[in-house]
CSV table of C-alpha atoms and ligand atoms in Angstrom, one decimal:
chain,number,residue,atom,x,y,z
A,376,MET,CA,258.8,-58.7,136.5
A,377,VAL,CA,261.7,-57.1,138.3
A,378,LEU,CA,262.2,-58.5,141.7
A,379,THR,CA,264.7,-57.9,144.5
A,380,PRO,CA,266.3,-61.4,145.4
A,381,LEU,CA,265.0,-62.4,148.8
A,382,HIS,CA,268.2,-63.1,150.4
A,383,LEU,CA,269.0,-59.5,149.7
A,384,SER,CA,265.9,-57.8,150.7
A,385,HIS,CA,265.2,-60.1,153.8
A,386,PRO,CA,261.4,-59.3,153.7
A,387,ARG,CA,259.4,-59.6,156.9
A,388,ARG,CA,257.4,-62.6,157.5
A,389,PHE,CA,253.9,-61.5,157.0
A,390,GLU,CA,252.8,-62.7,160.5
A,391,ASP,CA,254.5,-59.6,162.1
A,392,ASN,CA,252.5,-57.2,159.7
A,393,ARG,CA,249.9,-54.6,160.8
A,394,PHE,CA,248.6,-53.4,157.7
A,395,VAL,CA,249.3,-56.0,154.9
A,396,TYR,CA,248.3,-59.5,154.9
A,397,PRO,CA,248.1,-62.3,152.0
A,398,VAL,CA,245.1,-64.4,151.5
A,399,LEU,CA,244.3,-67.3,149.2
A,400,SER,CA,241.1,-66.3,147.3
A,401,ARG,CA,239.4,-69.0,145.3
A,402,ARG,CA,237.2,-66.1,144.2
A,403,SER,CA,240.1,-64.5,142.2
A,404,ALA,CA,241.9,-67.8,141.6
A,405,GLY,CA,245.1,-66.8,143.3
A,406,ILE,CA,246.6,-64.7,146.2
A,407,SER,CA,245.3,-61.4,147.0
A,408,ILE,CA,247.1,-59.1,149.1
A,409,GLY,CA,244.9,-57.3,151.5
A,410,VAL,CA,245.7,-53.7,152.6
A,411,ASN,CA,243.9,-52.5,155.9
A,412,LEU,CA,243.4,-48.8,155.8
A,413,ASN,CA,241.2,-49.1,158.9
A,414,PRO,CA,243.3,-50.7,161.7
A,415,ASP,CA,241.1,-49.1,164.3
A,416,LYS,CA,238.3,-51.0,163.1
A,417,VAL,CA,235.9,-48.0,162.6
A,418,CYS,CA,233.4,-48.0,159.9
A,419,ASN,CA,230.7,-45.5,158.9
A,420,PHE,CA,228.4,-48.5,158.3
A,421,ASP,CA,227.4,-51.0,161.0
A,422,CYS,CA,226.2,-53.9,158.8
A,423,ILE,CA,224.5,-56.6,160.3
A,424,TYR,CA,226.5,-59.2,158.7
A,425,CYS,CA,229.8,-57.5,159.1
A,426,GLN,CA,232.7,-60.2,159.6
A,427,VAL,CA,235.1,-57.9,161.3
A,428,ASP,CA,235.7,-58.9,165.0
A,429,ARG,CA,234.8,-55.8,167.0
A,430,THR,CA,234.7,-57.5,170.4
A,431,THR,CA,238.5,-57.0,170.6
A,432,THR,CA,240.2,-53.7,170.3
A,433,SER,CA,243.0,-53.3,167.8
A,434,GLU,CA,246.5,-52.1,169.0
A,435,THR,CA,247.1,-50.2,166.0
A,436,LYS,CA,244.9,-47.1,165.7
A,437,PHE,CA,246.5,-45.4,162.8
A,438,VAL,CA,247.9,-46.0,159.3
A,439,GLU,CA,251.8,-45.5,159.4
A,440,ILE,CA,252.2,-44.9,155.5
A,441,ALA,CA,256.0,-45.9,155.7
A,442,GLN,CA,255.5,-49.2,157.6
A,443,LEU,CA,252.5,-50.1,155.3
A,444,LEU,CA,254.6,-49.7,152.4
A,445,GLU,CA,257.4,-51.6,153.8
A,446,GLU,CA,255.1,-54.5,154.6
A,447,LEU,CA,253.7,-54.1,151.1
A,448,ASP,CA,256.8,-54.3,149.3
A,449,ALA,CA,258.1,-57.2,151.4
A,450,THR,CA,254.7,-59.1,150.9
A,451,LEU,CA,254.7,-58.3,147.2
A,452,GLN,CA,258.0,-59.9,146.8
A,453,LEU,CA,257.2,-63.0,149.1
A,454,VAL,CA,254.3,-63.9,146.9
A,455,ALA,CA,255.7,-62.9,143.5
A,456,SER,CA,259.0,-65.1,143.9
A,457,GLY,CA,256.9,-68.0,145.1
A,458,GLU,CA,258.6,-68.0,148.6
A,459,LEU,CA,255.1,-67.7,150.3
A,460,PHE,CA,254.3,-71.2,149.4
A,461,ASN,CA,257.0,-72.6,151.6
A,462,LEU,CA,255.5,-71.1,154.7
A,463,PRO,CA,253.2,-73.7,156.6
A,464,LYS,CA,250.0,-71.5,156.0
A,465,PHE,CA,250.4,-71.6,152.3
A,466,GLN,CA,252.1,-75.0,151.6
A,467,SER,CA,248.9,-76.7,150.6
A,468,THR,CA,248.0,-74.1,148.1
A,469,PRO,CA,247.0,-75.9,144.8
A,470,GLU,CA,249.5,-75.3,142.0
A,471,ASN,CA,246.8,-73.5,139.7
A,472,LEU,CA,246.2,-70.9,142.4
A,473,ARG,CA,249.9,-70.1,143.0
A,474,ARG,CA,249.6,-66.6,141.2
A,475,LEU,CA,249.5,-63.2,142.7
A,476,ASN,CA,246.1,-61.7,141.4
A,477,ASP,CA,245.8,-58.4,143.1
A,478,ILE,CA,246.3,-55.8,145.9
A,479,ALA,CA,242.8,-55.4,147.6
A,480,PHE,CA,242.1,-52.3,149.8
A,481,SER,CA,239.5,-53.7,152.2
A,482,GLY,CA,240.4,-54.4,155.8
A,483,ASP,CA,238.4,-53.6,159.0
A,484,GLY,CA,236.2,-50.5,157.8
A,485,GLU,CA,235.7,-48.5,154.6
A,486,PRO,CA,238.9,-47.9,153.1
A,487,THR,CA,237.8,-44.5,151.4
A,488,THR,CA,237.2,-42.9,154.8
A,489,TYR,CA,241.0,-42.8,155.3
A,490,ARG,CA,241.8,-39.1,154.9
A,491,ASN,CA,245.1,-39.8,153.0
A,492,PHE,CA,243.3,-42.3,150.6
A,493,ASP,CA,244.5,-40.6,147.4
A,494,GLU,CA,248.1,-40.5,148.7
A,495,ILE,CA,248.1,-44.1,149.7
A,496,ILE,CA,246.8,-45.5,146.4
A,497,GLU,CA,249.4,-43.5,144.6
A,498,ALA,CA,252.2,-44.8,146.7
A,499,CYS,CA,250.9,-48.3,146.4
A,500,ALA,CA,250.6,-48.0,142.6
A,501,SER,CA,254.2,-46.6,142.5
A,502,LEU,CA,255.7,-49.4,144.4
A,503,LYS,CA,253.6,-52.0,142.2
A,504,LYS,CA,255.0,-50.3,139.1
A,505,ARG,CA,258.6,-50.2,140.6
A,506,LEU,CA,258.5,-54.0,141.3
A,507,GLY,CA,257.5,-54.5,137.5
A,508,LEU,CA,253.9,-55.9,138.7
A,509,ASP,CA,251.9,-54.1,135.9
A,510,ALA,CA,249.6,-57.3,135.7
A,511,VAL,CA,248.7,-57.3,139.3
A,512,LYS,CA,245.3,-55.8,139.9
A,513,MET,CA,244.4,-53.4,142.3
A,514,VAL,CA,241.0,-53.8,143.9
A,515,LEU,CA,239.1,-51.2,146.0
A,516,ILE,CA,236.3,-53.0,148.0
A,517,THR,CA,233.9,-50.2,149.0
A,518,ASN,CA,230.4,-49.1,150.3
A,519,ALA,CA,230.6,-46.1,147.9
A,520,SER,CA,229.6,-43.8,150.5
A,521,MET,CA,232.6,-41.5,149.9
A,522,PHE,CA,232.8,-41.3,146.2
A,523,HIS,CA,231.6,-37.6,146.0
A,524,ARG,CA,234.7,-36.4,148.1
A,525,PRO,CA,237.3,-34.8,145.5
A,526,HIS,CA,240.4,-36.6,147.2
A,527,VAL,CA,238.4,-40.1,146.8
A,528,GLN,CA,237.8,-39.3,143.2
A,529,ARG,CA,241.6,-38.8,142.6
A,530,GLY,CA,242.2,-42.1,144.3
A,531,LEU,CA,239.6,-43.8,142.0
A,532,GLU,CA,241.4,-42.0,139.0
A,533,ILE,CA,244.8,-43.3,140.2
A,534,LEU,CA,243.3,-46.8,140.3
A,535,ASP,CA,241.9,-46.5,136.8
A,536,GLN,CA,245.5,-45.7,135.7
A,537,ASN,CA,247.0,-48.8,137.4
A,538,ASN,CA,245.0,-51.9,136.5
A,539,GLY,CA,242.5,-50.9,139.1
A,540,GLU,CA,239.0,-52.6,139.7
A,541,ILE,CA,236.3,-51.0,142.1
A,542,TRP,CA,233.9,-53.5,143.7
A,543,ALA,CA,231.1,-51.3,145.2
A,544,LYS,CA,228.7,-52.7,147.6
A,545,LEU,CA,225.1,-52.5,146.8
A,546,GLU,CA,222.6,-55.0,148.5
A,547,ALA,CA,219.2,-53.2,148.8
A,548,GLY,CA,216.3,-51.9,146.2
A,549,THR,CA,214.7,-49.8,149.0
A,550,ALA,CA,215.9,-47.3,151.6
A,551,GLU,CA,214.2,-49.2,154.2
A,552,TYR,CA,216.0,-52.5,153.6
A,553,PHE,CA,219.4,-50.4,153.2
A,554,LYS,CA,218.7,-49.1,156.8
A,555,LEU,CA,217.8,-52.5,158.1
A,556,VAL,CA,221.1,-54.3,156.5
A,557,ASP,CA,223.8,-51.5,156.5
A,558,ARG,CA,222.9,-49.3,159.5
A,559,THR,CA,224.2,-46.1,158.5
A,560,THR,CA,223.1,-42.4,158.7
A,561,ILE,CA,224.3,-42.0,154.8
A,562,PRO,CA,221.4,-41.9,152.7
A,563,PHE,CA,220.6,-44.7,150.4
A,564,GLN,CA,220.3,-42.1,147.5
A,565,GLN,CA,224.0,-40.9,148.1
A,566,VAL,CA,225.2,-44.5,147.7
A,567,LEU,CA,223.1,-44.7,144.5
A,568,ASP,CA,224.2,-41.3,143.2
A,569,ASN,CA,228.0,-42.2,143.9
A,570,ILE,CA,227.9,-45.5,142.1
A,571,THR,CA,226.2,-44.3,139.1
A,572,ALA,CA,228.6,-41.2,138.9
A,573,ALA,CA,231.5,-43.6,139.4
A,574,ALA,CA,230.2,-46.2,136.8
A,575,LYS,CA,229.8,-43.4,134.2
A,576,ILE,CA,233.7,-42.9,134.3
A,577,ARG,CA,234.8,-46.6,134.6
A,578,PRO,CA,233.0,-50.0,134.6
A,579,LEU,CA,232.2,-51.1,138.3
A,580,VAL,CA,231.8,-54.5,139.8
A,581,ILE,CA,228.6,-54.5,142.2
A,582,GLN,CA,229.0,-56.7,145.3
A,583,ALA,CA,225.5,-57.7,147.0
A,584,LEU,CA,225.3,-59.7,149.9
A,585,PHE,CA,221.8,-61.2,150.7
A,586,MET,CA,220.9,-63.2,153.8
A,587,ARG,CA,218.2,-64.5,156.0
A,588,VAL,CA,217.5,-61.6,158.7
A,589,HIS,CA,215.6,-63.4,161.6
A,590,GLY,CA,215.1,-66.4,159.5
A,591,GLN,CA,213.5,-64.3,156.5
A,592,PRO,CA,215.3,-64.2,153.1
A,593,PRO,CA,214.8,-61.0,151.1
A,594,SER,CA,211.4,-60.5,149.8
A,595,ASP,CA,210.6,-60.8,145.8
A,596,ALA,CA,209.6,-57.1,146.2
A,597,GLU,CA,213.0,-56.2,147.7
A,598,LEU,CA,215.0,-58.3,145.1
A,599,ASN,CA,213.1,-56.7,142.2
A,600,ALA,CA,213.6,-53.2,143.7
A,601,PHE,CA,217.3,-54.2,143.5
A,602,CYS,CA,217.1,-54.9,139.9
A,603,ASP,CA,215.2,-51.7,139.4
A,604,ARG,CA,218.0,-49.8,141.0
A,605,LEU,CA,220.7,-51.7,138.9
A,606,ASN,CA,218.5,-51.0,135.8
A,607,GLU,CA,218.4,-47.2,136.7
A,608,ILE,CA,222.2,-47.0,137.2
A,609,THR,CA,222.8,-48.3,133.7
A,610,ALA,CA,219.9,-46.2,132.1
A,611,ALA,CA,221.8,-43.3,133.3
A,612,GLY,CA,224.8,-44.1,131.5
A,613,GLY,CA,226.5,-46.2,134.2
A,614,HIS,CA,228.6,-49.3,133.3
A,615,LEU,CA,228.3,-52.4,135.4
A,616,LYS,CA,230.6,-55.3,134.3
A,617,LEU,CA,229.5,-58.0,136.8
A,618,ILE,CA,227.0,-58.3,139.8
A,619,GLN,CA,228.2,-60.7,142.3
A,620,ILE,CA,225.6,-62.2,144.5
A,621,TYR,CA,226.8,-63.7,147.7
A,622,THR,CA,225.8,-64.5,151.1
A,623,VAL,CA,227.2,-64.8,154.7
A,624,ALA,CA,230.4,-67.1,154.7
A,625,ARG,CA,231.7,-66.4,158.2
A,626,GLN,CA,230.5,-65.4,161.6
A,627,PRO,CA,228.4,-62.4,161.0
A,628,ALA,CA,228.1,-59.5,163.6
A,629,GLU,CA,224.6,-60.4,164.6
A,630,SER,CA,223.2,-63.8,165.6
A,631,PHE,CA,219.8,-63.2,163.8
A,632,VAL,CA,221.9,-63.2,160.4
A,633,ALA,CA,222.1,-66.5,158.6
A,634,PRO,CA,223.3,-67.4,155.1
A,635,LEU,CA,221.0,-68.2,152.1
A,636,THR,CA,221.0,-71.7,150.6
A,637,ASP,CA,222.9,-72.2,147.5
A,638,PRO,CA,219.7,-72.6,145.4
A,639,GLU,CA,218.5,-69.4,147.0
A,640,VAL,CA,221.8,-67.4,145.8
A,641,ASP,CA,221.2,-69.3,142.4
A,642,SER,CA,217.6,-67.9,142.2
A,643,ILE,CA,218.8,-64.3,142.8
A,644,VAL,CA,221.3,-64.7,140.1
A,645,SER,CA,218.8,-65.9,137.7
A,646,LEU,CA,216.3,-63.0,138.6
A,647,VAL,CA,219.3,-60.3,138.1
A,648,ALA,CA,220.1,-61.9,134.9
A,649,ARG,CA,216.6,-61.9,133.6
A,650,ARG,CA,215.7,-58.6,134.6
A,651,THR,CA,218.7,-56.6,134.1
A,652,SER,CA,220.7,-58.6,131.3
A,653,LEU,CA,223.9,-57.9,133.3
A,654,PRO,CA,226.4,-60.7,133.9
A,655,ALA,CA,225.9,-62.0,137.4
A,656,GLN,CA,227.7,-64.7,139.4
A,657,ALA,CA,227.0,-66.5,142.5
A,658,PHE,CA,229.4,-67.0,145.5
A,659,TYR,CA,227.9,-69.5,148.0
A,660,GLY,CA,228.4,-69.5,151.8
A,661,ALA,CA,231.6,-71.3,152.0
A,662,SER,CA,233.4,-69.4,149.2
A,663,SER,CA,236.4,-67.4,150.2
B,999,LIG,S1,230.8,-51.6,155.0
B,999,LIG,FE1,232.2,-53.5,155.3
B,999,LIG,S2,233.4,-53.2,157.2
B,999,LIG,FE2,232.0,-51.6,157.2
B,999,LIG,S3,230.2,-52.6,158.5
B,999,LIG,FE3,229.7,-52.8,156.5
B,999,LIG,S4,230.7,-55.1,156.0
B,999,LIG,FE4,231.6,-54.1,157.9
């Protein structure tokens, strides 16, 4: 690990950042550094459970690459050196979680809609390399709607070469339920085709969020159709390394959305394991 001493680099405190933010993630057992490629909060989906607060507008509308890289550089050093844990917000971080796990491209919209997606992934990967942080993962959290675009495919290839992982969202088995939950004009089949094509090149993690809608959990038929879609992806030669089943953890966009109970999440995990033989993992309402 090659780090510039903090007293020489004077990293900015992350509170001033506009694009980069560290979070303690119990799910990844360490610190995840979030990179927000959608500061304008615009998304090509309008998920009923979305946790992005769109009741307030953001002052930052565009990604400024130089500024973003400067923030990432300073934040990586702040975490990797351990200085982060001297700051009040992170002082109580348990000892075993005081490690830098990943840089996560997520933020307030769909990261792959950013038009310089490949360029920014390349620049972040170079910075990570320059700091000697090869073991740190680069995680793309995505709705998979743009994988068919050539510059996005290039960005995915750069991730592959830099300890990357793709977490693609799939939380429906039918086009009807997809429309109800994800509220987009992008066809369900496009998302399925994109996931299948990407999973043929590298193993993907699937993120599936299930919830109560107007008091109703997803039907058995919908959950079985979801398993059918997973089986179709693998039958077509796609590799899925993990199916993450989770539920609403924070304030959702719509008041008619509510979390599933822990046993309900567990029963979906059991169904996926039984019907697909893929590894499945539960994340409950209070998981971060
Ligand atoms: S894809 Fe993500 S950011 Fe976009 S609306 Fe859905 S949950 Fe929100």
